[in-house]
Tab-separated table of C-alpha atoms in Angstrom:
chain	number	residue	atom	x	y	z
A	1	UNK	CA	-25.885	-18.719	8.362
A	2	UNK	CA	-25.579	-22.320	7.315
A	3	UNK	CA	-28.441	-24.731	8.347
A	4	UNK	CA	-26.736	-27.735	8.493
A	5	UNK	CA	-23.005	-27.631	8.069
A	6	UNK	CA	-21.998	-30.691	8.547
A	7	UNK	CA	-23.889	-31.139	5.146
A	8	UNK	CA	-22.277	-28.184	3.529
A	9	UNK	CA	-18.483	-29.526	4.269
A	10	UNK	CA	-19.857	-32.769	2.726
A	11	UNK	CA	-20.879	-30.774	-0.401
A	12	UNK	CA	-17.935	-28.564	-0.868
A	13	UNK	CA	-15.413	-31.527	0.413
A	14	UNK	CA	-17.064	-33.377	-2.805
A	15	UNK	CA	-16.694	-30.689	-5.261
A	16	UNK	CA	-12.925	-29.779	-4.347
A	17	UNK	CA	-12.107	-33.170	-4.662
A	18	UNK	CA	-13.854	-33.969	-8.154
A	19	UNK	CA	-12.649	-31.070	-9.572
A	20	UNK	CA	-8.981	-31.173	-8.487
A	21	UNK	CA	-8.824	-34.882	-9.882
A	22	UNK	CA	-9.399	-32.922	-13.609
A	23	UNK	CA	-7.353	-30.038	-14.052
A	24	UNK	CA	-7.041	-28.248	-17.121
A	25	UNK	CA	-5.564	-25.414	-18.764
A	26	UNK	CA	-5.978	-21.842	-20.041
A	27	UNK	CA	-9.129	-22.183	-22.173
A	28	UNK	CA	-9.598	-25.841	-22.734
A	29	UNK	CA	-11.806	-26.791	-20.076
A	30	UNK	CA	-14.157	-29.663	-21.134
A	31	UNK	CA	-14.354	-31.877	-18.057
A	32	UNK	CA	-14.332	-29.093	-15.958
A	33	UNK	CA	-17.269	-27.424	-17.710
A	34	UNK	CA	-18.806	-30.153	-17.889
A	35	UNK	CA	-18.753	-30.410	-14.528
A	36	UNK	CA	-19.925	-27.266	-13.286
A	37	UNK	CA	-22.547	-27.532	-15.813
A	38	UNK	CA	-23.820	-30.681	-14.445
A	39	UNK	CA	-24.100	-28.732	-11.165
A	40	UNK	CA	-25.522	-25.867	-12.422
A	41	UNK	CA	-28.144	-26.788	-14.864
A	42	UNK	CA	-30.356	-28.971	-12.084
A	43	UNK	CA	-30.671	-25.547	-10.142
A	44	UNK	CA	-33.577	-22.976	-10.873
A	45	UNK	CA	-30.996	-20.494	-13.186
A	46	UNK	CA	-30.333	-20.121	-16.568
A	47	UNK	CA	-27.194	-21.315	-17.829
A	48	UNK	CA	-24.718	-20.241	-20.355
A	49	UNK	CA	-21.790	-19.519	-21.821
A	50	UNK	CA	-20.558	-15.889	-22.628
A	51	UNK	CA	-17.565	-16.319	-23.985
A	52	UNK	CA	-15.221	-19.444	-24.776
A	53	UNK	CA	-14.565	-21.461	-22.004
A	54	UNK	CA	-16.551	-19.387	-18.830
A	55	UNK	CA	-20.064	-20.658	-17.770
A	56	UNK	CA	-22.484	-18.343	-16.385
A	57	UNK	CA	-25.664	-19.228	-14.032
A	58	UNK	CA	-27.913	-16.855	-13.501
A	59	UNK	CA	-31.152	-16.631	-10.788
A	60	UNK	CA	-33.358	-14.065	-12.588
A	61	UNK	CA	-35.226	-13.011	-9.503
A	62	UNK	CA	-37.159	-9.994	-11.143
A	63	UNK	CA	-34.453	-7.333	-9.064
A	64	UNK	CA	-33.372	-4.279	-11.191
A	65	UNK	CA	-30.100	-4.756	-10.117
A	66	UNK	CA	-27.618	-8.226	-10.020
A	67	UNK	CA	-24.810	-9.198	-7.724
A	68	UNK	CA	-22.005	-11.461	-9.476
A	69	UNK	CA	-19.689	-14.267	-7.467
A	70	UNK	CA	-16.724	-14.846	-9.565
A	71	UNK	CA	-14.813	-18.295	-9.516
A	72	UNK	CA	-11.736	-19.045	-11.540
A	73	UNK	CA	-11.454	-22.141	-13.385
A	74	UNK	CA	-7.945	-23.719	-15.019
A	75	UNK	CA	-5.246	-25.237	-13.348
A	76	UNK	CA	-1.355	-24.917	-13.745
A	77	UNK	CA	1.159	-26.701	-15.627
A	78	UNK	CA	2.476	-28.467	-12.535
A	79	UNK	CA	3.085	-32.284	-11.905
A	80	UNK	CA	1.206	-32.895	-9.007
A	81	UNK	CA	3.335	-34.273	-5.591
A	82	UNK	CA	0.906	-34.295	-2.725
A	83	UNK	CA	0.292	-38.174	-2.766
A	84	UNK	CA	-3.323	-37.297	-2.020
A	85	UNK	CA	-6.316	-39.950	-2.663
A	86	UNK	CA	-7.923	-37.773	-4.624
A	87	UNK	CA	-5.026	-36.319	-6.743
A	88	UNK	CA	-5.079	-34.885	-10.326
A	89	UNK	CA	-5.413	-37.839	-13.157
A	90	UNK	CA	-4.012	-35.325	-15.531
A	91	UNK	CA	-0.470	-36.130	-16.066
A	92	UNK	CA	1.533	-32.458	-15.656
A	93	UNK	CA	-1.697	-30.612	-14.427
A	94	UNK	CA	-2.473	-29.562	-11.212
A	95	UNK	CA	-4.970	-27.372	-9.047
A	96	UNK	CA	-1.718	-25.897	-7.261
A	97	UNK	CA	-3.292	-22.009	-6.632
A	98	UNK	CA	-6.914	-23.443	-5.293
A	99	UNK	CA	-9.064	-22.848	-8.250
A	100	UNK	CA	-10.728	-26.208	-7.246
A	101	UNK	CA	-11.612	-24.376	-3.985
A	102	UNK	CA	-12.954	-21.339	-5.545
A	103	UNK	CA	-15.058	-23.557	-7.865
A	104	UNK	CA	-15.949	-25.657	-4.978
A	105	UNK	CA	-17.518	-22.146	-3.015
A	106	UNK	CA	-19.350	-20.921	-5.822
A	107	UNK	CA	-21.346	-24.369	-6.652
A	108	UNK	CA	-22.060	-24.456	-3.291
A	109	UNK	CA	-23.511	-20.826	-2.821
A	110	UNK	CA	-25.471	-22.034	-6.195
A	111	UNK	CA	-27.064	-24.208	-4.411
A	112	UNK	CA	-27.694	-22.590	-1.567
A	113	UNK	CA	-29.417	-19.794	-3.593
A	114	UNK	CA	-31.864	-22.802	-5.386
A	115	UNK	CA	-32.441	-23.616	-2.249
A	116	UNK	CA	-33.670	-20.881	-0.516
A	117	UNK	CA	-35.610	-20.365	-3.797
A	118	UNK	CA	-37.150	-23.590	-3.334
A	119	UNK	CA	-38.112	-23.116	0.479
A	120	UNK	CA	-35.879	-25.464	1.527
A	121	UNK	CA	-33.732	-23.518	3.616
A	122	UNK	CA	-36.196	-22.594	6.698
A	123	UNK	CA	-35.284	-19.028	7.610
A	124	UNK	CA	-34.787	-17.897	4.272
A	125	UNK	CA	-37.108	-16.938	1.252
A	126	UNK	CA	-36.657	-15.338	-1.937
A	127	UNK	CA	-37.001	-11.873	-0.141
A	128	UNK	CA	-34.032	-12.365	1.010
A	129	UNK	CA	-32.309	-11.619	-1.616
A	130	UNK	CA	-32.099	-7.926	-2.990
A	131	UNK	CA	-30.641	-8.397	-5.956
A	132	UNK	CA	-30.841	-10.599	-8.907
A	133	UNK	CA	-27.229	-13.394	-8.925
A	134	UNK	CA	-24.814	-14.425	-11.321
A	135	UNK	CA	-22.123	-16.767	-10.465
A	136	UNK	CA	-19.671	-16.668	-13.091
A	137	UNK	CA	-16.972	-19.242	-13.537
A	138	UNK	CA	-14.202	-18.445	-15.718
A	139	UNK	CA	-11.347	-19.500	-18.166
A	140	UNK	CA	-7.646	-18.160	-18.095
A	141	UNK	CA	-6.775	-16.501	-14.838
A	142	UNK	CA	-3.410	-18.235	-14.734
A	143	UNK	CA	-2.726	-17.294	-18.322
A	144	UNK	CA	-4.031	-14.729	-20.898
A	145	UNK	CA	-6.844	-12.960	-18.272
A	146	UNK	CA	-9.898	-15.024	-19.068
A	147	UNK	CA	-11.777	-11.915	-16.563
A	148	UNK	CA	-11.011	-9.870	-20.008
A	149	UNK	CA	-13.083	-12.556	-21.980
A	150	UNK	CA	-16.460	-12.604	-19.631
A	151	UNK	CA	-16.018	-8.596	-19.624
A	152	UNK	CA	-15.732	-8.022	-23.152
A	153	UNK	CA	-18.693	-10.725	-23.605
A	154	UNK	CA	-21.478	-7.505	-22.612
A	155	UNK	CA	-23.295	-10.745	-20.101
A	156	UNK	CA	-22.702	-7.820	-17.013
A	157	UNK	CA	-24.799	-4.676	-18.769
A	158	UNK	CA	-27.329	-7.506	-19.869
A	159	UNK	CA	-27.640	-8.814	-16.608
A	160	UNK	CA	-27.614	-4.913	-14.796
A	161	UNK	CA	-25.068	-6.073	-12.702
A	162	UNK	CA	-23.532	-4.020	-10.299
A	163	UNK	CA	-21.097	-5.451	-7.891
A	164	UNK	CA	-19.125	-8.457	-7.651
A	165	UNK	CA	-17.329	-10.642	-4.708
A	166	UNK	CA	-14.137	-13.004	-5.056
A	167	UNK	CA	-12.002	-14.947	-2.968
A	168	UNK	CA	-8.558	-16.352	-3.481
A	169	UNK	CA	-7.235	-19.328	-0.967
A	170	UNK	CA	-4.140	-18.387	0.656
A	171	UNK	CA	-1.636	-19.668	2.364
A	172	UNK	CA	-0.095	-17.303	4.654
A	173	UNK	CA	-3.134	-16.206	6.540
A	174	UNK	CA	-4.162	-18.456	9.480
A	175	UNK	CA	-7.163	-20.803	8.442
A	176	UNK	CA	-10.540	-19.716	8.140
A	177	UNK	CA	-9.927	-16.122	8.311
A	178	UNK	CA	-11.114	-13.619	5.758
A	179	UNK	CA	-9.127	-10.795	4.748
A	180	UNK	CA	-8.898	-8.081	2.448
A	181	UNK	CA	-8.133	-4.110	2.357
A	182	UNK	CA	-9.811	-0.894	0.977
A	183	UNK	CA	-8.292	0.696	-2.296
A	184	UNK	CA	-5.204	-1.282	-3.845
A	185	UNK	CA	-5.071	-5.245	-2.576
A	186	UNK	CA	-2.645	-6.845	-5.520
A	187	UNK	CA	-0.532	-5.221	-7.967
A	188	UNK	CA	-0.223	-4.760	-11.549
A	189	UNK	CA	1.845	-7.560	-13.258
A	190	UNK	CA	3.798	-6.439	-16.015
A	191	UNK	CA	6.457	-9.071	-17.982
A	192	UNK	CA	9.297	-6.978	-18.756
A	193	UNK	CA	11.986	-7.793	-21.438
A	194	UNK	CA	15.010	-6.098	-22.455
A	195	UNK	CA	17.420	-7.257	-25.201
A	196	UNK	CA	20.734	-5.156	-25.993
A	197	UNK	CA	22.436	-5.741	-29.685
A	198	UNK	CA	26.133	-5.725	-30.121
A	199	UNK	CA	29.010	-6.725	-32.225
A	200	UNK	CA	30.764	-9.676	-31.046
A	201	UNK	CA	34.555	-10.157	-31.036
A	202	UNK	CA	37.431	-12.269	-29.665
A	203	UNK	CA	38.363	-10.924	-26.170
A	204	UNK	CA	41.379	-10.717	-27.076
A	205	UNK	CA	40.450	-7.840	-29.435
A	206	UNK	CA	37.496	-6.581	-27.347
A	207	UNK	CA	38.024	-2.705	-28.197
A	208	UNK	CA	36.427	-4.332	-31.695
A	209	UNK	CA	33.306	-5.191	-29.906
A	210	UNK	CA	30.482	-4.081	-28.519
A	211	UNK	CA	29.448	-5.506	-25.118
A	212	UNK	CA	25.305	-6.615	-25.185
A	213	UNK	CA	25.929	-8.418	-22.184
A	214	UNK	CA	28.143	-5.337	-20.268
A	215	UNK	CA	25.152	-3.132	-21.169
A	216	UNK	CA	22.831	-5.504	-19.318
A	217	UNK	CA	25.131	-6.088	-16.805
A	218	UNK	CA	25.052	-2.707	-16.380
A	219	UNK	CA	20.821	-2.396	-16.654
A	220	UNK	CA	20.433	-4.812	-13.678
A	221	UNK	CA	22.447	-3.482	-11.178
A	222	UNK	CA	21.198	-0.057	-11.601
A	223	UNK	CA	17.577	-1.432	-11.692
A	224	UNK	CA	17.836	-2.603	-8.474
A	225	UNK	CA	18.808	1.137	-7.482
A	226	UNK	CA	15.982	2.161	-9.835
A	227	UNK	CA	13.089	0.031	-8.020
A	228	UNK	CA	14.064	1.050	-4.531
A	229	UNK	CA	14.347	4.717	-5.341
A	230	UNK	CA	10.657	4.345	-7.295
A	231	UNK	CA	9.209	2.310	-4.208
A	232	UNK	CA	9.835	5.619	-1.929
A	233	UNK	CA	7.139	7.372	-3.616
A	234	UNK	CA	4.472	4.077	-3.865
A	235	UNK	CA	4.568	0.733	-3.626
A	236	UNK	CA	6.025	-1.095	-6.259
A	237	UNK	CA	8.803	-3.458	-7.530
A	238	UNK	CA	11.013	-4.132	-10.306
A	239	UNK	CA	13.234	-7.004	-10.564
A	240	UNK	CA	14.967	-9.453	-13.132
A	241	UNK	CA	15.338	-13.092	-12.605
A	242	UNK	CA	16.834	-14.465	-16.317
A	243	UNK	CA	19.749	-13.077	-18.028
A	244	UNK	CA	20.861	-14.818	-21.061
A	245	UNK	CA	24.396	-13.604	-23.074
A	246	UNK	CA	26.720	-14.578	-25.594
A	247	UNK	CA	28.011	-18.233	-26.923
A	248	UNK	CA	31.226	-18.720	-25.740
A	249	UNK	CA	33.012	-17.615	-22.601
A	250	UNK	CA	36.144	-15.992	-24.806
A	251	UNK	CA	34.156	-13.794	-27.074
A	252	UNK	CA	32.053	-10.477	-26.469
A	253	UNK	CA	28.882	-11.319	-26.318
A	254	UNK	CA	26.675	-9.838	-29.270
A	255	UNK	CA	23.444	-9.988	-27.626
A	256	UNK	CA	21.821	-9.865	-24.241
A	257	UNK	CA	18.336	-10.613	-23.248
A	258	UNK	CA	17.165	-9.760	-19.758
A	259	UNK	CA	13.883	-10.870	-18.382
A	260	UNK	CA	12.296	-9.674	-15.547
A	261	UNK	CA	8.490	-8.241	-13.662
A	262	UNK	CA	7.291	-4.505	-13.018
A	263	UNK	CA	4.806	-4.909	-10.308
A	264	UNK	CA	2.931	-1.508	-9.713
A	265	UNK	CA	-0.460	-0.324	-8.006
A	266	UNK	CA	-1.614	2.630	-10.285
A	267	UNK	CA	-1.487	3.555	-13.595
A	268	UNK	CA	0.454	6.757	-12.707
A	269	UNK	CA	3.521	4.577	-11.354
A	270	UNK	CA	3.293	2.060	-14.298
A	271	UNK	CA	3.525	4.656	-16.807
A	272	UNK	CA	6.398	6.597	-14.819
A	273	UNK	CA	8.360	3.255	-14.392
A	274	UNK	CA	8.125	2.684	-17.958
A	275	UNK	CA	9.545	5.624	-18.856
A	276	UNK	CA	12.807	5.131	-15.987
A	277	UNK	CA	12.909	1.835	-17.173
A	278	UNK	CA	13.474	3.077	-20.755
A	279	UNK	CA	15.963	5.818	-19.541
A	280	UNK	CA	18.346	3.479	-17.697
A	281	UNK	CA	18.584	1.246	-20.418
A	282	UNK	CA	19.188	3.737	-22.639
A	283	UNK	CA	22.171	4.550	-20.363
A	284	UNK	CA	23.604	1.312	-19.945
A	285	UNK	CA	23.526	0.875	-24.054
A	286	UNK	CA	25.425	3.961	-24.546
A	287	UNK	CA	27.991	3.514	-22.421
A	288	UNK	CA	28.479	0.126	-23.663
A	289	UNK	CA	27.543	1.171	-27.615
A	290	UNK	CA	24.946	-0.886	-28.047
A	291	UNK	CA	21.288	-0.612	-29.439
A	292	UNK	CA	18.314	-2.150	-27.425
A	293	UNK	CA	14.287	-3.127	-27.756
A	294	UNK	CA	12.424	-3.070	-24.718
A	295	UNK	CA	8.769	-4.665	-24.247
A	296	UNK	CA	5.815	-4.674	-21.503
A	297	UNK	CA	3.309	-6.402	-21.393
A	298	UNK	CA	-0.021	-5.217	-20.829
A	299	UNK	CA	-0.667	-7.666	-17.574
A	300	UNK	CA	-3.237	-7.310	-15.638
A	301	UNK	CA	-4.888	-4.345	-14.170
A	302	UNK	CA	-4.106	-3.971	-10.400
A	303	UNK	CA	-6.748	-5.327	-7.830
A	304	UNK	CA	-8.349	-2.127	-6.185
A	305	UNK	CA	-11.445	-2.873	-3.995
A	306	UNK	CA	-13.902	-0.070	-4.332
A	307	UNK	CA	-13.965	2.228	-1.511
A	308	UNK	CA	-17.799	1.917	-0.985
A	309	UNK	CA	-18.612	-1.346	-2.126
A	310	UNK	CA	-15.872	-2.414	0.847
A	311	UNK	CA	-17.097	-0.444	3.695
A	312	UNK	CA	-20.612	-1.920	3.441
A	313	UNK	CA	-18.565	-5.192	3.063
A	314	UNK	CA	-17.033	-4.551	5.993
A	315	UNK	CA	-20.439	-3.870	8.007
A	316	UNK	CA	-21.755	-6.987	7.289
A	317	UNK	CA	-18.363	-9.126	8.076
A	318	UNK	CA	-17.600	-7.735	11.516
A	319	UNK	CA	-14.970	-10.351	11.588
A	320	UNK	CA	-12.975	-9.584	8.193
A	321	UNK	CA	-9.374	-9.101	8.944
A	322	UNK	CA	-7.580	-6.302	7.116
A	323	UNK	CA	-4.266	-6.888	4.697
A	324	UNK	CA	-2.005	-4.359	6.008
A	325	UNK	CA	0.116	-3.218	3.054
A	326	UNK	CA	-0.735	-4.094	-0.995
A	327	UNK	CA	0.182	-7.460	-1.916
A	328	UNK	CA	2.550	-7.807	-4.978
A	329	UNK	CA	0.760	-10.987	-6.207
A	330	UNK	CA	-1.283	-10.132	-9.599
A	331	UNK	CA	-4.819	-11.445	-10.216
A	332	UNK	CA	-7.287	-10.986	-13.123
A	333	UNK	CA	-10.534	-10.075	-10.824
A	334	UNK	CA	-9.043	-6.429	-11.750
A	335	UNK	CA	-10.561	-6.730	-15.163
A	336	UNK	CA	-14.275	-6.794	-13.338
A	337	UNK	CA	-13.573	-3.734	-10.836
A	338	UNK	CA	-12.897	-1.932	-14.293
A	339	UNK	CA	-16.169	-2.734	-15.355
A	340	UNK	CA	-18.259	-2.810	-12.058
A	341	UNK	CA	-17.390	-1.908	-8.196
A	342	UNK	CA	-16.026	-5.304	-6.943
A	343	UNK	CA	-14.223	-6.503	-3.288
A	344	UNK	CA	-11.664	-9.111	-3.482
A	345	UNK	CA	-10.893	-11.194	-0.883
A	346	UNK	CA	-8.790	-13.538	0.861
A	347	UNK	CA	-9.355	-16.627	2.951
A	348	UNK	CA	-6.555	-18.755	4.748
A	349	UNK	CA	-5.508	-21.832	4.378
A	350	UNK	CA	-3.325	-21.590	7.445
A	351	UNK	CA	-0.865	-24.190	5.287
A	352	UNK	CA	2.164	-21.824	4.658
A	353	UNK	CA	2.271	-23.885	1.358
A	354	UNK	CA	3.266	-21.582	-1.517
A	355	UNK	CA	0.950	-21.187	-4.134
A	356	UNK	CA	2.048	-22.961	-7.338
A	357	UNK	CA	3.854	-25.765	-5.323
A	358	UNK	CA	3.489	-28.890	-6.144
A	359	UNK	CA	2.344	-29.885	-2.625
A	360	UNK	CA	-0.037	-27.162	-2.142
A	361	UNK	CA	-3.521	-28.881	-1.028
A	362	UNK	CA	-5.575	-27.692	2.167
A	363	UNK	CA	-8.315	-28.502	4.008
A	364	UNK	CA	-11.803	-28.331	3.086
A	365	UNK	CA	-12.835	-26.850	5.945
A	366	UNK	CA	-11.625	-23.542	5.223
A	367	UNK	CA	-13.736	-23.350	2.392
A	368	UNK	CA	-17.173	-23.710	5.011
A	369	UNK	CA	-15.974	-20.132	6.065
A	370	UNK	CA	-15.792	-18.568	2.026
A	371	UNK	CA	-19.512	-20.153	1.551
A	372	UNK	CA	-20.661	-18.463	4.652
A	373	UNK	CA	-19.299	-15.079	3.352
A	374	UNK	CA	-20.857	-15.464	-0.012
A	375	UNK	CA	-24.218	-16.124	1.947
A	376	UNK	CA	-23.650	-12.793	4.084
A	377	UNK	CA	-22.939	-10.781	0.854
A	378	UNK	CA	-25.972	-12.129	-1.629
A	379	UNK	CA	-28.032	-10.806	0.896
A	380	UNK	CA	-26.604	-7.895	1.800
A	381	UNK	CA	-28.533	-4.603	1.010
């Protein structure tokens, strides 16, 4: 669908690169607002902000209806080691999970939209477009759900929207290629900490004691047994990667904390893990005589691509690959399907580079094909 693009790599090559020089975290986004605002506000769409830290543009086109493109803003707490030209100037912050892509795809598509709107674009007009569209760039995905935020702000019932498009870069699909499923794609995170409380002795005299870190000894191994029995029924996994116990290596150890992930799919399994969860430790800290608290977090919701809203996706990207199994990854889009039908997606870098790593770049090319499929779905019917 693109006219020119040679031009459009040019575009989105200079975005990604200006943006991944300034990453920032969580909420506290000034350059890179400032930024996307400076995009933004020479275009023929109103721009705001709905909430702290998220930018909105929207092309009132006189539609009863609005179609949203979500981007993701903030960075990660990572000290950059690619060695590229352009690399962050942020000492300890880095675009390591592609946000500077997403950003890059959404000014792009803004443009594209003015654009059109301004007759530039040949074989488009403004009847193109069905619906009325909001881009929305926002704070927080890496941290405390900045999706929450812009949902919770009321700027999707003002604006009558009622669907909304995403794409995260990633590295395990082949480059270029767009992918995504029907019903669950990523999983409910949930952070999930356990602490046991004993009496600590010499262990010498360890009939006096009472073992915190037996009891979690105890907790882990059987959670293992736990999460595979659980994952029969549905998709899901539990597992603990921090264990901290006791002071010295001859004394019972008087306290226990273990730290770990539930990773789930539906609210059904969350709540029925929970509940296991509770039971084995409750187990584990009687037959070691010990007391426990146990905390989850709230997380994020998981990512679940409405049914409808996908198949007509679907139609109009004859060439979308489908993710054969739900992803265990969590992502904060699932805030927006709540509130609206919505179709993540995914789009390879063909890298293999982990997300998060400190090396992670890719190539700008890549992003060409996520503008395309924004352009396919703004128009689509």
């Amino acid at each position: 669908m693109l006219n020119n693009q040679t031009a459009a790599l040019e575009e989105l090559t200079r975005y990604r690169r200006d943006l991944h020089r300034i990453p920032e975290l969580d909420c506290d986004l000034p350059q890179t607002i400032a930024y996307v605002k400076g995009v933004l506000e020479g275009l023929s769409c109103a721009v705001f902000e709905p909430c702290e830290g998220a930018v909105c543009a929207y092309f009132d086109l006189g539609r009863p209806h609005t179609v949203a493109v979500r981007s993701d803003m903030d960075a990660l707490p990572v000290t950059e080691a690619t060695g590229l030209p352009f690399a962050s100037e942020h000492a300890g912050c880095m675009h390591a999970c592609g946000h500077d892509g997403h950003m890059a795809m959404a000014l792009a598509a803004a443009t594209w939209v003015d654009r059109v709107l301004s007759g530039a674009e040949g074989a488009f007009d403004a009847s193109a477009f069905p619906r009325n569209i909001l881009f929305v760039f926002q704070p927080a995905e890496e941290t405390t759900g900045g999706a929450k935020y812009v949902c919770e702000s009321g700027v999707f019932e003002r604006t009558a929207t009622e669907r909304i498009f995403g794409f995260h870069l990633w590295p395990d699909l082949l480059e270029g290629v767009v992918a995504s499923r029907p019903g669950a794609l990523l999983a409910r995170s949930s952070e999930t900490t356990l602490t046991f409380h004993g009496v600590s002795s010499h262990i010498a005299k360890w009939r006096e004691g009472r073992d915190a870190l037996g009891a979690a000894a105890r907790f882990v191994v059987g959670s293992k047994w736990l999460s595979n029995r659980l994952a029969q029924d549905e998709p899901m996994t539990l597992r603990f990667g921090r264990l901290d116990a006791g002071t010295v290596r001859n004394a019972v150890a008087a306290e226990a904390r273990v730290e770990g992930s539930l990773r789930v799919f539906s609210d059904v399994m969350f709540d029925r893990a929970r509940e296991e969860v509770r039971a084995l430790a409750s187990t584990a800290a009687e037959e070691e005589g010990v007391s426990f608290d146990l905390t989850f977090s709230e997380g994020y919701p998981p990512v679940v691509n409405d049914d409808a809203l996908y198949a007509e996706v679907a139609g109009a990207l004859t060439d979308m690959e489908t993710v054969p199994e739900p992803l265990l990854i969590a992502e904060d889009f699932a805030f927006y399907q709540r509130c609206i039908p919505g179709v993540f997606m995914l789009l390879g870098t063909g890298t293999g580079i982990p997300l998060h790593a400190d090396t992670f770049t890719f190539d700008e090319r890549v992003l060409v094909r996520g503008l395309e499929t924004y352009q396919r779905l703004l128009v689509l019917g």
